[in-house]
Amino acid sequence: PDLLPTCNGEITTMSFLQDVVDILLQYVVKSFDRSTKVIDFHYPNELLQEYNWELADQPQTLEEILLNCRTTLKYAIKTGHPRYFNQLSTGLDMVGLAADWLTSAANTNMFTYEIAPVFVLLEYVTLRKMREMVGWPGGCGDGIFSPGGAISNMYAMLIARFKMFPEVKEKGMAAIPRLVAFTSEHSHFSVKKGAAALGIGTDSVILIRCDERGKMIPSDLERRIVEAKQKGFVPFLVSATAGTTVYGAFDPLIAIADICKKYKIWMHVDGAWGGGLLMSRKHKWKLNGIERANSVTWNPHKMMGVPLQCSALLVREEGLMQSCNQMHASYLFQQDKHYDLSYDTGDKALQCGRHVDVFKLWLMWRAKGTIGFEAQIDKCLELAEYLYNKINSREGYEMVFDGKPQHTNVCFWYIPPSLRGMEDSEERTSRLMKVAPVIKARMMEYGTTMVSYQPLGDKVNFFRMVISNPAATHQDIDFLIDEIERLGQDL
């Protein structure tokens, strides 16, 4: 009750916020200190019992509130730590953090120019620049920042359906033929999730076979399209993946674009993970053909290290998002305002309330330039190659697929000494399946590093190392290898 807007609350407010900033700054500095733990792991019931997290009728003192802040960060995962490799989004960018603080202080909504003038203009400028990098002439088209890649992919599906059958907006799915979408068997689960949410149904998402590196096989795509048409279904979308979640594979976009053109199907590219490579002159060839897509998902909060969340959907045809989504709410989007109404972007979104996500990306881009992002991305890819070269011929490691990684995903099994002499058998497979989960659990208990694992198809649990953290160095890769060996020797 002593804080602003209380009368004479300025001094208390300033000192409270100063204390909070001190807590945050200590956390930031600790995040980059390799001698600190990535995680102070406790089991859920321990953590629930150790502190009182319950909400009460009576207010707490500001001292207790500051203590709550400290405790929360004490058990938070240090996602900026140079040895945190668990997710596609890692790292902690100082300019991005500053931008996030500013955005929270401004506390506005992204639907109209009226209440978010600078932010709306920055979204316009930034999306245009991203479309330019995709290769659309003059950066033409449309786009929106959405709450993550899954929603961006869902928007693509929504717009593709509307483009083919505009009547679906008023009449619903009952008024149109049975639709089918196509995506690779290694694609992100959000494609099916979007189909479920939009009433298209997960059975209408046809999974296309991949080669041993995880890339979609174009001939299988064409075969399945023809098959679907023969059954009387209407193919309306192909979602190609640029940077798959597990293998980091890039689908052959040019071949896929040719097929989409031939059968008049909307081509979407899910570049949530791989889109950042468009920033790199050395690596952007992996996305050749992306300029032929109708829509693209690109998550700067992954490879580019922008704080969560920051995901863009880019659409080649202007005006389509607006006609697909607008509802003309007269209390927000009045038609008789005194400025150019094209800057009221809220009606082309599914959300009404929309967080300002663009400022973090825009400010970081100003601070680094395209060249800075390029250097950061090239370095991460170089580290992935370093890891691959180091374990490719090392005793106790087996690669999940042959050849250098295309992205920063390096997939491998650690084979403990006890399994090294064994020939391939059911027993070896079932023992190997347990290795990665045990090593991961030990990693978390020691708190030294984090890297994810999973099974895929007929392959039992393997480690999927990904590098998107600009703080990581060769010594962190060396540390990871030593740590896996230390924690897995006795298995």
Short mmCIF file of C-alpha atoms in Angstrom, two decimals:
data_model
loop_
_atom_site.label_atom_id
_atom_site.label_comp_id
_atom_site.label_asym_id
_atom_site.label_seq_id
_atom_site.Cartn_x
_atom_site.Cartn_y
_atom_site.Cartn_z
CA PRO A 1 0.00 0.00 0.00
CA ASP A 2 3.02 2.36 0.32
CA LEU A 3 3.90 2.22 -3.38
CA LEU A 4 2.74 4.61 -6.10
CA PRO A 5 0.08 5.79 -6.84
CA THR A 6 -0.15 6.29 -3.07
CA CYS A 7 0.35 9.89 -2.04
CA ASN A 8 4.10 10.43 -1.33
CA GLY A 9 4.83 6.92 -2.55
CA GLU A 10 7.67 7.98 -4.84
CA ILE A 11 10.55 7.28 -2.48
CA THR A 12 9.26 3.86 -1.38
CA THR A 13 8.53 2.92 -4.99
CA MET A 14 11.99 3.97 -6.18
CA SER A 15 13.77 2.03 -3.46
CA PHE A 16 11.54 -1.06 -3.95
CA LEU A 17 12.15 -1.13 -7.70
CA GLN A 18 15.85 -0.46 -7.14
CA ASP A 19 15.96 -3.54 -4.88
CA VAL A 20 14.18 -5.60 -7.53
CA VAL A 21 16.64 -4.42 -10.17
CA ASP A 22 19.53 -5.39 -7.87
CA ILE A 23 18.07 -8.89 -7.50
CA LEU A 24 17.69 -9.13 -11.29
CA LEU A 25 21.19 -7.87 -11.98
CA GLN A 26 22.71 -10.36 -9.54
CA TYR A 27 20.78 -13.12 -11.30
CA VAL A 28 21.96 -11.93 -14.73
CA VAL A 29 25.60 -11.88 -13.66
CA LYS A 30 25.24 -15.33 -12.05
CA SER A 31 23.66 -16.69 -15.23
CA PHE A 32 26.94 -16.25 -17.08
CA ASP A 33 29.15 -17.59 -14.28
CA ARG A 34 30.16 -21.13 -15.24
CA SER A 35 30.83 -22.03 -11.60
CA THR A 36 27.13 -21.57 -10.76
CA LYS A 37 24.55 -24.28 -11.36
CA VAL A 38 22.29 -24.20 -14.38
CA ILE A 39 19.55 -25.52 -12.09
CA ASP A 40 18.98 -26.04 -8.38
CA PHE A 41 16.74 -29.05 -8.83
CA HIS A 42 14.00 -30.03 -6.38
CA TYR A 43 11.14 -32.46 -6.90
CA PRO A 44 7.73 -30.74 -7.21
CA ASN A 45 6.42 -31.90 -3.81
CA GLU A 46 9.67 -30.78 -2.07
CA LEU A 47 9.42 -27.34 -3.61
CA LEU A 48 5.74 -27.04 -2.68
CA GLN A 49 6.45 -27.96 0.93
CA GLU A 50 9.66 -26.00 1.40
CA TYR A 51 8.00 -22.59 1.01
CA ASN A 52 4.58 -21.14 1.55
CA TRP A 53 3.32 -20.31 -1.95
CA GLU A 54 -0.34 -19.92 -0.97
CA LEU A 55 -2.36 -16.76 -1.56
CA ALA A 56 -3.76 -15.05 1.54
CA ASP A 57 -6.38 -12.43 2.46
CA GLN A 58 -3.84 -10.17 4.19
CA PRO A 59 -1.09 -8.32 2.31
CA GLN A 60 2.57 -9.18 2.85
CA THR A 61 5.33 -6.66 3.57
CA LEU A 62 7.56 -5.40 0.78
CA GLU A 63 10.46 -7.28 2.42
CA GLU A 64 8.53 -10.52 1.99
CA ILE A 65 7.72 -9.60 -1.60
CA LEU A 66 11.43 -9.10 -2.34
CA LEU A 67 12.12 -12.46 -0.71
CA ASN A 68 9.52 -14.02 -3.04
CA CYS A 69 11.42 -12.55 -5.99
CA ARG A 70 14.71 -13.99 -4.72
CA THR A 71 13.25 -17.44 -4.08
CA THR A 72 11.61 -17.59 -7.49
CA LEU A 73 14.90 -16.84 -9.25
CA LYS A 74 16.82 -19.21 -6.95
CA TYR A 75 14.92 -22.18 -8.40
CA ALA A 76 14.48 -20.81 -11.92
CA ILE A 77 16.44 -22.52 -14.70
CA LYS A 78 19.26 -20.23 -15.84
CA THR A 79 18.33 -20.32 -19.51
CA GLY A 80 21.10 -17.81 -20.27
CA HIS A 81 23.79 -20.06 -18.71
CA PRO A 82 26.45 -21.04 -21.28
CA ARG A 83 25.79 -24.71 -20.45
CA TYR A 84 22.02 -24.68 -20.86
CA PHE A 85 21.32 -26.52 -24.14
CA ASN A 86 17.91 -27.98 -23.37
CA GLN A 87 15.58 -26.04 -25.68
CA LEU A 88 15.66 -24.36 -29.08
CA SER A 89 15.40 -21.02 -27.25
CA THR A 90 18.41 -20.34 -25.01
CA GLY A 91 20.64 -17.44 -24.05
CA LEU A 92 19.98 -14.09 -22.42
CA ASP A 93 20.52 -11.00 -24.50
CA MET A 94 21.06 -7.78 -22.55
CA VAL A 95 19.51 -5.44 -25.11
CA GLY A 96 16.57 -7.82 -25.51
CA LEU A 97 16.15 -7.86 -21.73
CA ALA A 98 16.21 -4.05 -21.61
CA ALA A 99 13.58 -3.98 -24.35
CA ASP A 100 11.38 -6.38 -22.40
CA TRP A 101 11.60 -4.17 -19.31
CA LEU A 102 10.62 -1.15 -21.39
CA THR A 103 7.72 -3.02 -22.98
CA SER A 104 6.38 -4.00 -19.55
CA ALA A 105 6.64 -0.42 -18.32
CA ALA A 106 4.81 0.90 -21.40
CA ASN A 107 2.18 -1.83 -20.83
CA THR A 108 0.11 -1.31 -23.94
CA ASN A 109 -1.77 -3.48 -26.37
CA MET A 110 -0.88 -4.12 -30.00
CA PHE A 111 -4.27 -3.64 -31.65
CA THR A 112 -4.38 0.02 -32.70
CA TYR A 113 -2.08 2.87 -33.62
CA GLU A 114 -4.15 4.92 -31.21
CA ILE A 115 -2.72 3.19 -28.13
CA ALA A 116 0.59 1.76 -29.43
CA PRO A 117 1.84 4.23 -32.02
CA VAL A 118 5.58 3.50 -31.94
CA PHE A 119 5.17 -0.25 -31.46
CA VAL A 120 2.72 -0.56 -34.35
CA LEU A 121 5.13 1.27 -36.67
CA LEU A 122 8.06 -0.88 -35.51
CA GLU A 123 6.07 -4.02 -36.21
CA TYR A 124 5.34 -2.71 -39.69
CA VAL A 125 9.03 -1.91 -40.34
CA THR A 126 10.37 -5.15 -38.85
CA LEU A 127 7.94 -7.48 -40.62
CA ARG A 128 8.68 -5.77 -43.93
CA LYS A 129 12.41 -6.28 -43.37
CA MET A 130 11.87 -9.96 -42.52
CA ARG A 131 9.80 -10.45 -45.69
CA GLU A 132 12.60 -8.84 -47.67
CA MET A 133 15.01 -11.39 -46.20
CA VAL A 134 12.64 -14.20 -47.18
CA GLY A 135 13.02 -12.85 -50.72
CA TRP A 136 9.64 -11.33 -51.49
CA PRO A 137 10.11 -8.31 -53.80
CA GLY A 138 10.39 -5.07 -51.80
CA GLY A 139 9.30 -6.93 -48.67
CA CYS A 140 5.72 -6.91 -49.94
CA GLY A 141 3.01 -8.84 -48.13
CA ASP A 142 1.67 -9.02 -44.61
CA GLY A 143 2.40 -10.54 -41.24
CA ILE A 144 1.90 -10.57 -37.52
CA PHE A 145 3.80 -11.39 -34.35
CA SER A 146 2.01 -14.21 -32.58
CA PRO A 147 2.45 -16.05 -29.26
CA GLY A 148 4.84 -18.70 -30.61
CA GLY A 149 5.44 -20.89 -33.67
CA ALA A 150 2.48 -23.17 -33.01
CA ILE A 151 0.09 -20.24 -33.33
CA SER A 152 1.95 -18.88 -36.37
CA ASN A 153 1.54 -22.28 -38.06
CA MET A 154 -2.14 -22.28 -37.13
CA TYR A 155 -2.56 -18.83 -38.70
CA ALA A 156 -1.02 -20.17 -41.91
CA MET A 157 -3.52 -23.01 -41.96
CA LEU A 158 -6.40 -20.64 -41.22
CA ILE A 159 -5.41 -18.25 -44.03
CA ALA A 160 -4.72 -21.03 -46.56
CA ARG A 161 -8.19 -22.46 -45.91
CA PHE A 162 -9.81 -19.02 -46.23
CA LYS A 163 -7.95 -18.33 -49.50
CA MET A 164 -9.38 -21.50 -51.03
CA PHE A 165 -12.85 -21.37 -49.44
CA PRO A 166 -13.67 -17.84 -48.17
CA GLU A 167 -17.21 -18.98 -47.26
CA VAL A 168 -15.77 -21.09 -44.42
CA LYS A 169 -15.54 -17.94 -42.31
CA GLU A 170 -19.32 -17.55 -42.09
CA LYS A 171 -20.59 -21.04 -42.89
CA GLY A 172 -18.00 -23.21 -41.14
CA MET A 173 -16.53 -26.55 -42.14
CA ALA A 174 -19.91 -28.10 -42.97
CA ALA A 175 -20.14 -25.87 -46.06
CA ILE A 176 -16.88 -26.99 -47.69
CA PRO A 177 -15.33 -30.26 -48.94
CA ARG A 178 -13.10 -32.45 -46.79
CA LEU A 179 -9.68 -30.76 -46.65
CA VAL A 180 -6.28 -32.39 -46.27
CA ALA A 181 -2.89 -30.93 -45.36
CA PHE A 182 0.54 -32.46 -45.87
CA THR A 183 3.67 -32.22 -43.73
CA SER A 184 6.69 -34.41 -43.08
CA GLU A 185 6.78 -37.13 -40.44
CA HIS A 186 9.51 -35.08 -38.70
CA SER A 187 7.51 -31.87 -38.66
CA HIS A 188 6.41 -30.07 -35.51
CA PHE A 189 3.35 -31.40 -33.67
CA SER A 190 1.73 -27.94 -33.98
CA VAL A 191 0.62 -28.73 -37.55
CA LYS A 192 -1.69 -31.45 -36.21
CA LYS A 193 -2.63 -29.30 -33.25
CA GLY A 194 -3.72 -26.47 -35.58
CA ALA A 195 -5.78 -28.91 -37.65
CA ALA A 196 -7.52 -30.09 -34.48
CA ALA A 197 -8.20 -26.54 -33.29
CA LEU A 198 -9.57 -25.40 -36.67
CA GLY A 199 -11.94 -28.35 -36.97
CA ILE A 200 -10.04 -29.87 -39.89
CA GLY A 201 -9.06 -32.83 -37.71
CA THR A 202 -5.73 -34.55 -37.14
CA ASP A 203 -6.70 -37.41 -39.48
CA SER A 204 -6.67 -34.84 -42.29
CA VAL A 205 -2.95 -34.15 -41.78
CA ILE A 206 -1.05 -36.59 -43.98
CA LEU A 207 2.52 -37.28 -42.89
CA ILE A 208 5.04 -37.55 -45.73
CA ARG A 209 8.02 -39.87 -45.48
CA CYS A 210 11.50 -38.49 -44.79
CA ASP A 211 14.93 -39.65 -45.90
CA GLU A 212 17.48 -40.85 -43.34
CA ARG A 213 18.51 -37.22 -42.65
CA GLY A 214 14.93 -36.20 -41.83
CA LYS A 215 14.11 -34.29 -45.04
CA MET A 216 10.73 -34.66 -46.71
CA ILE A 217 10.79 -36.86 -49.84
CA PRO A 218 9.14 -34.86 -52.66
CA SER A 219 8.11 -37.92 -54.70
CA ASP A 220 6.21 -39.26 -51.68
CA LEU A 221 4.52 -35.86 -51.27
CA GLU A 222 3.31 -35.89 -54.87
CA ARG A 223 2.12 -39.49 -54.59
CA ARG A 224 0.08 -38.72 -51.47
CA ILE A 225 -1.45 -35.57 -53.04
CA VAL A 226 -2.61 -37.56 -56.07
CA GLU A 227 -3.96 -40.30 -53.79
CA ALA A 228 -5.93 -37.78 -51.68
CA LYS A 229 -7.44 -36.15 -54.78
CA GLN A 230 -8.51 -39.56 -56.11
CA LYS A 231 -10.35 -40.16 -52.83
CA GLY A 232 -12.21 -36.87 -53.32
CA PHE A 233 -10.34 -34.87 -50.66
CA VAL A 234 -9.15 -31.32 -51.34
CA PRO A 235 -5.43 -30.70 -50.64
CA PHE A 236 -5.18 -27.13 -49.34
CA LEU A 237 -1.79 -26.80 -47.60
CA VAL A 238 1.69 -28.25 -47.60
CA SER A 239 3.77 -27.34 -44.54
CA ALA A 240 7.47 -27.77 -45.29
CA THR A 241 9.92 -27.55 -42.41
CA ALA A 242 13.11 -25.47 -42.45
CA GLY A 243 14.96 -26.82 -39.44
CA THR A 244 13.12 -29.78 -37.89
CA THR A 245 12.88 -29.95 -34.11
CA VAL A 246 14.98 -33.06 -33.56
CA TYR A 247 17.31 -33.54 -36.55
CA GLY A 248 17.47 -29.89 -37.63
CA ALA A 249 16.67 -30.98 -41.20
CA PHE A 250 15.75 -28.62 -44.04
CA ASP A 251 13.09 -29.90 -46.42
CA PRO A 252 13.89 -29.47 -50.16
CA LEU A 253 11.87 -26.28 -50.66
CA ILE A 254 12.39 -25.86 -54.41
CA ALA A 255 11.04 -29.33 -55.22
CA ILE A 256 8.15 -28.82 -52.80
CA ALA A 257 7.37 -25.41 -54.36
CA ASP A 258 7.20 -27.04 -57.81
CA ILE A 259 4.67 -29.60 -56.54
CA CYS A 260 2.57 -26.93 -54.78
CA LYS A 261 2.52 -24.87 -57.98
CA LYS A 262 1.54 -27.88 -60.08
CA TYR A 263 -1.41 -28.81 -57.83
CA LYS A 264 -2.29 -25.22 -56.80
CA ILE A 265 -1.74 -25.81 -53.08
CA TRP A 266 -0.75 -23.22 -50.49
CA MET A 267 2.91 -23.64 -49.55
CA HIS A 268 3.78 -22.86 -45.94
CA VAL A 269 7.33 -23.02 -44.59
CA ASP A 270 7.68 -23.64 -40.87
CA GLY A 271 11.03 -21.93 -40.34
CA ALA A 272 10.44 -21.44 -36.61
CA TRP A 273 13.83 -23.00 -35.87
CA GLY A 274 15.73 -22.57 -39.14
CA GLY A 275 14.46 -19.14 -40.23
CA GLY A 276 17.31 -17.39 -38.45
CA LEU A 277 19.73 -18.80 -41.03
CA LEU A 278 18.34 -16.23 -43.49
CA MET A 279 20.57 -13.80 -41.54
CA SER A 280 23.70 -15.70 -42.55
CA ARG A 281 25.30 -15.37 -45.98
CA LYS A 282 27.14 -18.63 -45.32
CA HIS A 283 24.09 -20.73 -44.41
CA LYS A 284 21.00 -19.23 -46.02
CA TRP A 285 21.30 -21.52 -49.09
CA LYS A 286 19.68 -24.18 -46.87
CA LEU A 287 16.42 -22.24 -47.29
CA ASN A 288 16.66 -21.85 -51.09
CA GLY A 289 13.11 -21.80 -52.46
CA ILE A 290 11.58 -20.14 -49.38
CA GLU A 291 10.81 -17.07 -51.52
CA ARG A 292 8.23 -19.21 -53.36
CA ALA A 293 6.24 -19.91 -50.18
CA ASN A 294 2.82 -18.35 -49.55
CA SER A 295 3.56 -18.05 -45.83
CA VAL A 296 6.50 -18.48 -43.48
CA THR A 297 6.83 -18.98 -39.72
CA TRP A 298 10.04 -17.55 -38.27
CA ASN A 299 10.80 -17.45 -34.53
CA PRO A 300 13.47 -14.89 -33.59
CA HIS A 301 13.20 -16.25 -30.03
CA LYS A 302 15.00 -19.41 -31.13
CA MET A 303 18.16 -19.13 -33.25
CA MET A 304 18.41 -15.35 -32.93
CA GLY A 305 18.24 -15.36 -29.13
CA VAL A 306 15.46 -12.78 -28.75
CA PRO A 307 13.75 -13.14 -25.33
CA LEU A 308 10.53 -15.19 -25.35
CA GLN A 309 8.18 -14.80 -26.94
CA CYS A 310 8.87 -13.56 -30.44
CA SER A 311 7.38 -15.42 -33.38
CA ALA A 312 6.45 -13.97 -36.74
CA LEU A 313 4.08 -15.25 -39.38
CA LEU A 314 4.84 -13.73 -42.78
CA VAL A 315 2.29 -13.88 -45.61
CA ARG A 316 3.06 -13.11 -49.25
CA GLU A 317 -0.39 -11.81 -50.22
CA GLU A 318 -1.37 -8.51 -48.64
CA GLY A 319 -4.88 -8.05 -47.24
CA LEU A 320 -5.59 -11.77 -46.86
CA MET A 321 -5.08 -11.86 -43.09
CA GLN A 322 -7.39 -8.91 -42.67
CA SER A 323 -10.26 -10.34 -44.70
CA CYS A 324 -9.79 -13.76 -43.08
CA ASN A 325 -9.87 -12.55 -39.49
CA GLN A 326 -11.57 -9.17 -39.28
CA MET A 327 -14.77 -8.77 -37.27
CA HIS A 328 -15.10 -4.96 -37.50
CA ALA A 329 -15.52 -4.37 -33.76
CA SER A 330 -16.79 -0.81 -33.77
CA TYR A 331 -15.48 0.10 -30.30
CA LEU A 332 -11.86 -0.58 -31.37
CA PHE A 333 -11.67 -0.17 -35.11
CA GLN A 334 -13.82 2.91 -35.67
CA GLN A 335 -13.80 3.85 -39.35
CA ASP A 336 -13.88 7.63 -38.77
CA LYS A 337 -10.55 8.09 -36.93
CA HIS A 338 -8.30 11.02 -37.79
CA TYR A 339 -5.29 8.93 -38.94
CA ASP A 340 -4.52 6.27 -41.58
CA LEU A 341 -6.55 3.22 -40.52
CA SER A 342 -4.19 0.76 -42.19
CA TYR A 343 -2.04 1.07 -39.05
CA ASP A 344 -4.79 -0.46 -36.90
CA THR A 345 -3.51 -3.99 -37.26
CA GLY A 346 -5.54 -5.63 -34.49
CA ASP A 347 -8.37 -6.91 -36.68
CA LYS A 348 -6.09 -9.19 -38.68
CA ALA A 349 -5.10 -11.10 -35.53
CA LEU A 350 -7.04 -13.88 -33.82
CA GLN A 351 -6.25 -12.31 -30.46
CA CYS A 352 -7.79 -9.13 -29.24
CA GLY A 353 -5.26 -8.42 -26.49
CA ARG A 354 -1.81 -8.86 -28.02
CA HIS A 355 1.51 -8.43 -26.25
CA VAL A 356 4.18 -6.15 -27.73
CA ASP A 357 6.73 -8.71 -28.95
CA VAL A 358 8.37 -6.69 -31.71
CA PHE A 359 10.33 -4.21 -29.59
CA LYS A 360 12.84 -6.79 -28.31
CA LEU A 361 13.68 -7.91 -31.83
CA TRP A 362 13.76 -4.39 -33.25
CA LEU A 363 16.04 -3.04 -30.49
CA MET A 364 18.42 -6.02 -30.73
CA TRP A 365 18.56 -5.63 -34.51
CA ARG A 366 19.45 -1.96 -34.05
CA ALA A 367 22.15 -2.89 -31.52
CA LYS A 368 23.72 -5.75 -33.50
CA GLY A 369 22.86 -5.00 -37.08
CA THR A 370 22.21 -7.89 -39.45
CA ILE A 371 25.96 -8.50 -39.31
CA GLY A 372 25.84 -9.09 -35.55
CA PHE A 373 23.04 -11.65 -35.84
CA GLU A 374 24.97 -13.30 -38.66
CA ALA A 375 28.13 -13.62 -36.54
CA GLN A 376 26.14 -15.02 -33.61
CA ILE A 377 24.39 -17.63 -35.79
CA ASP A 378 27.56 -18.62 -37.66
CA LYS A 379 29.29 -19.17 -34.32
CA CYS A 380 26.53 -21.48 -33.06
CA LEU A 381 26.70 -23.52 -36.27
CA GLU A 382 30.47 -23.70 -35.99
CA LEU A 383 30.16 -25.01 -32.41
CA ALA A 384 27.73 -27.71 -33.56
CA GLU A 385 30.24 -28.83 -36.19
CA TYR A 386 32.97 -28.81 -33.54
CA LEU A 387 30.86 -31.10 -31.33
CA TYR A 388 30.10 -33.38 -34.26
CA ASN A 389 33.78 -33.64 -35.25
CA LYS A 390 34.75 -34.36 -31.66
CA ILE A 391 32.32 -37.21 -30.98
CA ASN A 392 32.00 -38.64 -34.50
CA SER A 393 35.07 -40.83 -34.08
CA ARG A 394 35.24 -40.89 -30.27
CA GLU A 395 34.87 -44.16 -28.40
CA GLY A 396 31.53 -44.47 -26.65
CA TYR A 397 29.52 -42.34 -29.10
CA GLU A 398 27.27 -43.29 -31.99
CA MET A 399 25.69 -40.78 -34.35
CA VAL A 400 21.96 -41.11 -35.01
CA PHE A 401 22.41 -40.22 -38.69
CA ASP A 402 25.48 -39.91 -40.91
CA GLY A 403 27.06 -36.67 -42.01
CA LYS A 404 27.64 -33.19 -40.67
CA PRO A 405 24.71 -31.45 -39.04
CA GLN A 406 22.85 -28.98 -41.27
CA HIS A 407 21.72 -26.91 -38.31
CA THR A 408 22.96 -26.88 -34.71
CA ASN A 409 21.16 -30.14 -33.87
CA VAL A 410 23.64 -32.93 -33.11
CA CYS A 411 21.93 -36.25 -32.37
CA PHE A 412 23.91 -39.04 -30.74
CA TRP A 413 23.88 -41.99 -28.35
CA TYR A 414 26.33 -42.26 -25.51
CA ILE A 415 27.27 -45.95 -25.19
CA PRO A 416 28.47 -46.77 -21.65
CA PRO A 417 31.49 -49.12 -21.34
CA SER A 418 29.21 -52.03 -20.32
CA LEU A 419 27.40 -51.93 -23.70
CA ARG A 420 30.37 -51.32 -26.00
CA GLY A 421 31.22 -54.96 -26.69
CA MET A 422 27.64 -56.13 -27.09
CA GLU A 423 26.27 -57.04 -30.50
CA ASP A 424 22.97 -55.56 -31.58
CA SER A 425 20.18 -57.32 -29.69
CA GLU A 426 16.91 -56.63 -27.95
CA GLU A 427 18.71 -56.58 -24.61
CA ARG A 428 21.25 -54.01 -25.80
CA THR A 429 18.45 -51.84 -27.22
CA SER A 430 16.39 -51.94 -24.03
CA ARG A 431 19.47 -51.09 -21.92
CA LEU A 432 20.52 -48.29 -24.29
CA MET A 433 17.03 -46.81 -24.04
CA LYS A 434 17.56 -46.18 -20.29
CA VAL A 435 20.99 -44.52 -20.62
CA ALA A 436 20.03 -40.98 -21.73
CA PRO A 437 17.20 -40.53 -19.17
CA VAL A 438 19.49 -41.55 -16.29
CA ILE A 439 22.31 -39.25 -17.43
CA LYS A 440 19.79 -36.40 -17.85
CA ALA A 441 18.39 -36.96 -14.34
CA ARG A 442 21.92 -36.90 -12.91
CA MET A 443 22.76 -33.74 -14.87
CA MET A 444 19.76 -32.01 -13.31
CA GLU A 445 20.52 -33.24 -9.81
CA TYR A 446 24.11 -32.00 -10.06
CA GLY A 447 22.81 -28.90 -11.84
CA THR A 448 25.84 -28.73 -14.15
CA THR A 449 24.26 -28.68 -17.61
CA MET A 450 21.05 -29.56 -19.45
CA VAL A 451 20.59 -31.21 -22.82
CA SER A 452 17.45 -32.92 -24.09
CA TYR A 453 16.84 -36.49 -25.22
CA GLN A 454 14.05 -38.37 -26.98
CA PRO A 455 13.22 -41.49 -28.97
CA LEU A 456 12.23 -41.11 -32.64
CA GLY A 457 10.57 -43.75 -34.79
CA ASP A 458 12.47 -47.01 -34.24
CA LYS A 459 15.39 -45.23 -32.57
CA VAL A 460 15.57 -45.48 -28.78
CA ASN A 461 16.39 -42.48 -26.53
CA PHE A 462 19.25 -40.38 -27.87
CA PHE A 463 20.64 -36.98 -26.96
CA ARG A 464 19.59 -34.02 -29.12
CA MET A 465 22.13 -31.30 -28.57
CA VAL A 466 21.11 -27.88 -29.90
CA ILE A 467 23.11 -24.68 -29.75
CA SER A 468 21.43 -21.29 -29.96
CA ASN A 469 23.11 -19.69 -26.94
CA PRO A 470 25.54 -16.96 -27.99
CA ALA A 471 27.38 -17.39 -24.65
CA ALA A 472 28.44 -20.98 -25.41
CA THR A 473 32.09 -21.63 -26.29
CA HIS A 474 34.29 -24.57 -27.28
CA GLN A 475 35.05 -25.19 -23.58
CA ASP A 476 31.34 -25.63 -22.87
CA ILE A 477 31.11 -28.28 -25.60
CA ASP A 478 34.18 -30.01 -24.12
CA PHE A 479 32.57 -29.80 -20.69
CA LEU A 480 29.34 -31.38 -21.95
CA ILE A 481 31.19 -34.37 -23.45
CA ASP A 482 33.22 -34.89 -20.25
CA GLU A 483 30.08 -34.54 -18.13
CA ILE A 484 28.12 -37.13 -20.13
CA GLU A 485 31.05 -39.51 -19.75
CA ARG A 486 31.42 -38.80 -16.02
CA LEU A 487 27.72 -39.35 -15.36
CA GLY A 488 27.35 -42.38 -17.61
CA GLN A 489 30.54 -44.40 -16.96
CA ASP A 490 28.89 -46.84 -14.55
CA LEU A 491 25.67 -47.52 -16.47
#
